[in-house]
XYZ file of C-alpha atoms in Angstrom:
301
model
C -54.260 -55.738 5.198
C -57.539 -57.226 5.998
C -60.393 -55.210 4.893
C -63.004 -57.813 4.813
C -65.694 -57.814 7.474
C -68.684 -60.409 8.208
C -72.136 -58.825 9.085
C -74.111 -61.805 10.411
C -73.912 -64.181 7.632
C -72.904 -61.765 5.036
C -69.230 -61.647 4.068
C -68.035 -58.404 2.344
C -64.801 -57.951 0.657
C -64.579 -54.417 2.530
C -67.209 -52.577 4.620
C -68.343 -50.026 2.208
C -71.641 -50.394 0.934
C -74.074 -47.929 -1.455
C -77.160 -47.190 0.078
C -80.542 -48.052 -1.557
C -82.190 -45.752 -3.800
C -78.973 -43.447 -4.371
C -77.208 -45.928 -6.721
C -80.269 -47.361 -8.828
C -79.022 -50.550 -10.276
C -75.587 -49.544 -10.763
C -75.632 -49.144 -14.436
C -75.212 -44.955 -14.436
C -72.394 -45.349 -12.155
C -70.687 -48.329 -13.846
C -68.854 -45.810 -16.502
C -67.584 -43.440 -13.482
C -66.362 -46.012 -10.857
C -65.136 -49.535 -10.781
C -68.114 -51.460 -9.148
C -65.867 -54.592 -8.400
C -63.956 -51.897 -5.865
C -67.439 -51.893 -3.593
C -68.181 -54.231 -0.480
C -71.628 -54.535 -2.138
C -74.646 -52.468 -4.114
C -77.924 -52.277 -2.353
C -80.345 -51.666 -4.937
C -83.149 -49.525 -5.310
C -86.481 -50.411 -3.502
C -88.096 -53.333 -4.830
C -91.758 -54.243 -4.671
C -94.041 -57.005 -5.907
C -95.726 -55.046 -9.025
C -94.017 -51.738 -10.614
C -94.735 -48.644 -9.011
C -95.156 -45.342 -10.043
C -93.930 -42.494 -7.720
C -94.751 -38.964 -6.723
C -95.069 -36.043 -8.886
C -92.162 -33.749 -9.459
C -90.260 -31.790 -8.128
C -88.828 -34.949 -6.332
C -85.622 -33.807 -4.902
C -84.543 -30.493 -3.183
C -81.568 -29.184 -1.688
C -81.594 -27.717 1.864
C -79.057 -26.619 4.609
C -76.658 -29.825 5.263
C -79.015 -32.244 3.697
C -81.140 -33.346 0.670
C -85.259 -33.679 0.408
C -86.498 -36.400 -1.619
C -89.906 -37.709 -2.054
C -89.359 -40.444 -5.057
C -92.396 -42.456 -3.691
C -90.626 -45.991 -3.941
C -91.072 -45.787 -7.986
C -89.348 -48.841 -9.259
C -89.818 -51.466 -12.190
C -91.357 -54.288 -9.781
C -89.289 -57.672 -8.862
C -89.745 -59.522 -12.115
C -88.646 -56.633 -14.228
C -85.484 -56.181 -11.851
C -84.905 -59.818 -12.276
C -84.992 -60.125 -15.877
C -83.202 -56.769 -16.919
C -81.301 -55.333 -14.024
C -79.761 -58.279 -12.148
C -77.914 -59.741 -15.093
C -75.745 -56.361 -15.201
C -75.280 -56.542 -11.711
C -73.598 -60.460 -11.644
C -71.007 -59.260 -13.732
C -69.594 -57.558 -11.079
C -67.053 -59.110 -8.022
C -69.457 -57.343 -5.615
C -72.508 -58.319 -3.209
C -75.771 -57.751 -4.274
C -78.182 -56.791 -1.746
C -81.880 -56.139 -2.941
C -83.959 -53.618 -0.745
C -87.709 -55.089 -0.907
C -90.785 -53.221 0.682
C -94.704 -53.751 0.776
C -97.906 -52.627 2.067
C -98.686 -56.003 3.947
C -97.070 -58.877 5.435
C -97.565 -61.503 2.430
C -96.112 -58.737 0.190
C -92.754 -58.746 1.758
C -92.938 -62.824 2.349
C -93.616 -62.991 -1.543
C -90.740 -60.870 -2.275
C -88.661 -62.681 -0.257
C -89.675 -66.074 -2.061
C -89.160 -64.577 -5.393
C -85.766 -63.700 -4.784
C -84.711 -66.465 -2.757
C -82.820 -68.602 -5.804
C -81.934 -65.638 -8.097
C -78.825 -65.504 -6.982
C -78.393 -62.432 -5.168
C -76.605 -62.126 -1.726
C -78.845 -60.723 0.952
C -82.153 -58.990 1.402
C -82.543 -55.733 3.024
C -86.004 -55.073 4.191
C -87.556 -51.398 4.223
C -89.932 -51.530 7.259
C -90.933 -47.712 6.603
C -93.892 -48.263 4.444
C -97.880 -47.781 5.994
C -99.467 -51.130 6.480
C -102.798 -51.189 4.513
C -104.373 -53.797 7.067
C -103.999 -51.772 10.036
C -105.339 -48.226 7.990
C -101.785 -47.076 7.093
C -99.626 -47.519 10.709
C -95.953 -47.293 9.383
C -94.623 -51.068 10.422
C -91.086 -49.485 11.458
C -92.793 -47.975 14.580
C -94.263 -50.993 16.095
C -91.904 -53.841 17.526
C -94.861 -56.387 16.840
C -94.755 -55.513 13.478
C -91.344 -55.647 12.581
C -91.016 -58.893 14.322
C -94.117 -60.276 11.987
C -92.430 -59.240 8.841
C -89.031 -59.913 9.549
C -90.068 -63.760 10.648
C -92.530 -63.843 7.516
C -89.522 -63.145 5.101
C -87.079 -65.321 7.168
C -89.131 -68.152 6.687
C -89.332 -67.676 2.816
C -85.682 -67.324 1.985
C -82.381 -68.791 2.998
C -80.604 -65.442 2.194
C -79.049 -63.071 5.071
C -81.521 -60.817 5.908
C -81.284 -57.261 7.137
C -84.083 -54.922 8.514
C -83.656 -51.195 7.561
C -84.905 -49.119 10.604
C -86.520 -45.947 10.692
C -85.326 -42.746 13.023
C -89.074 -41.939 13.610
C -89.105 -44.319 17.244
C -88.731 -43.604 20.671
C -86.605 -47.027 21.484
C -84.383 -47.803 18.491
C -83.128 -50.947 20.437
C -86.238 -52.279 21.131
C -87.360 -52.459 17.283
C -83.552 -53.792 16.311
C -84.209 -56.930 19.167
C -87.701 -57.358 17.813
C -86.125 -57.641 14.427
C -83.135 -59.959 15.550
C -85.624 -62.181 17.903
C -87.586 -62.699 14.719
C -84.831 -63.914 12.726
C -82.887 -61.232 10.939
C -79.192 -61.579 10.287
C -78.821 -57.927 11.445
C -80.129 -54.113 10.931
C -79.242 -51.161 8.630
C -79.815 -47.817 10.054
C -81.175 -45.112 9.529
C -83.718 -44.332 6.844
C -84.322 -40.899 5.600
C -86.189 -38.622 8.485
C -89.717 -37.019 7.769
C -89.022 -33.387 6.544
C -90.216 -30.454 4.383
C -88.647 -27.427 2.746
C -90.787 -24.117 1.368
C -89.565 -21.849 -1.815
C -90.542 -18.350 -0.007
C -90.349 -16.752 -3.625
C -92.994 -19.104 -4.898
C -94.683 -19.780 -1.379
C -94.877 -23.816 -2.672
C -93.431 -26.711 -1.434
C -90.039 -27.427 -2.323
C -91.321 -31.197 -2.838
C -94.213 -31.892 -5.349
C -95.394 -34.274 -2.525
C -95.123 -31.572 0.046
C -92.827 -33.577 2.413
C -90.229 -36.073 1.825
C -87.501 -37.905 3.670
C -84.522 -35.755 4.709
C -81.056 -37.196 4.263
C -77.328 -36.099 4.276
C -74.372 -34.777 6.472
C -77.401 -33.332 8.938
C -78.268 -37.072 9.353
C -74.918 -38.147 10.752
C -74.856 -37.232 14.308
C -78.317 -38.683 14.746
C -77.896 -41.983 12.863
C -74.250 -42.233 14.840
C -76.094 -42.092 18.079
C -78.820 -44.639 17.325
C -76.224 -47.085 15.879
C -74.090 -46.651 19.622
C -77.714 -47.186 21.269
C -77.776 -50.703 19.688
C -74.141 -51.746 20.088
C -73.815 -51.168 23.373
C -76.922 -52.804 24.567
C -76.923 -55.572 22.095
C -74.724 -57.789 20.080
C -76.806 -57.013 16.972
C -75.009 -56.558 13.734
C -75.259 -53.223 12.317
C -74.797 -51.291 9.126
C -74.306 -47.635 9.891
C -76.511 -45.223 7.126
C -76.778 -41.422 7.455
C -74.553 -38.413 6.325
C -71.257 -40.556 5.157
C -69.268 -38.086 2.750
C -65.810 -39.154 3.569
C -63.594 -41.878 5.135
C -63.525 -39.909 8.310
C -67.456 -40.283 8.362
C -67.305 -43.924 7.701
C -64.659 -44.625 10.462
C -66.982 -42.987 12.969
C -69.590 -45.594 12.232
C -66.634 -48.524 12.394
C -65.255 -47.143 15.769
C -68.773 -47.112 17.026
C -69.251 -50.295 16.243
C -71.046 -50.630 12.933
C -69.548 -53.896 11.058
C -70.199 -51.832 7.686
C -71.611 -48.544 6.096
C -73.425 -47.454 3.295
C -73.061 -44.093 1.119
C -76.333 -42.448 0.075
C -76.881 -39.043 -0.560
C -73.187 -38.315 -1.220
C -72.872 -40.423 -4.314
C -75.115 -37.660 -5.766
C -72.719 -34.947 -4.970
C -69.684 -37.178 -5.635
C -69.944 -40.155 -7.840
C -66.432 -41.451 -6.992
C -67.433 -40.685 -3.276
C -67.709 -44.425 -2.201
C -64.330 -45.250 -3.724
C -62.399 -42.598 -2.208
C -63.829 -43.861 1.096
C -62.356 -47.243 0.735
C -59.091 -45.757 -0.233
C -59.338 -43.288 2.785
C -59.904 -46.117 4.927
C -57.135 -48.229 3.728
C -54.560 -45.398 3.895
C -55.916 -44.431 7.398
C -54.993 -48.405 8.842
C -51.862 -48.081 6.906
C -50.984 -44.954 8.609
C -51.484 -46.118 11.983
C -50.067 -49.558 11.106
C -53.162 -51.352 11.768
C -53.693 -54.833 9.759
C -57.214 -55.647 10.150
C -60.386 -53.354 9.745
C -61.809 -55.807 12.396
C -59.551 -54.131 14.697
C -61.323 -50.666 14.740
C -64.720 -52.041 14.681
C -66.230 -51.148 18.139
C -62.705 -49.583 19.336
C -64.504 -46.373 20.596
C -62.520 -45.288 24.087
C -65.566 -43.797 26.499
């Protein structure tokens, strides 16, 4: 049975990845699961310099989901290369580094620094404010997405995937802008802006007041956006949003995503990614399907 998939130039042993910001650098999960079984690990968002995050509380449970306002805290690219990457390279799984910046130059510089470090791909988080335009978020403007993508692709030989925000009116236009600028594919969706209130203290549930919503409540929205892109283009898509079991993962693959990422569910069940891989394999065996690629894009309409 073949579980291998190809997303743009990136070949994966299976379509199951763990999402950035939910798996750290893999160290905390290594005692709990066999990282070698994963299709890949998308590491925590990485910036040029170390970044201090938002004040606590940074996480709060809400109905059908999870609020977070971590604030993109990370150790910076140089410390990542020196301290975290050697550990990740011990495992037989793809290493995808999620990068972010507050100017196009920062994205490009990160791509160049990481180009020859032995990682397998870049995921470009465009859900950041552009300091040169007064804070307009890159992800909402096709032209800015294209400029970032082009700048990154010019400075790296690695496969490049642009992680899209759901806060747009036309997700297809944004995806096409990224592809036309040289991306290998897109991953979607990022978390959705949200907030929660503690009625007993009358205070926000997050120290930052607002944050990003993730979890099962996002799955129908994300599935629709994946479908919109797949049916209107041949853009390789990695689906993200609310995957908690193998059935959820299969929904994305059937719609047309070539791979998926598991995010918030890792916090509830550290074994979930392995369970999803086993569940997909059992499903294929049960239905006598020898190649996972026969499932991808098989939606009957």
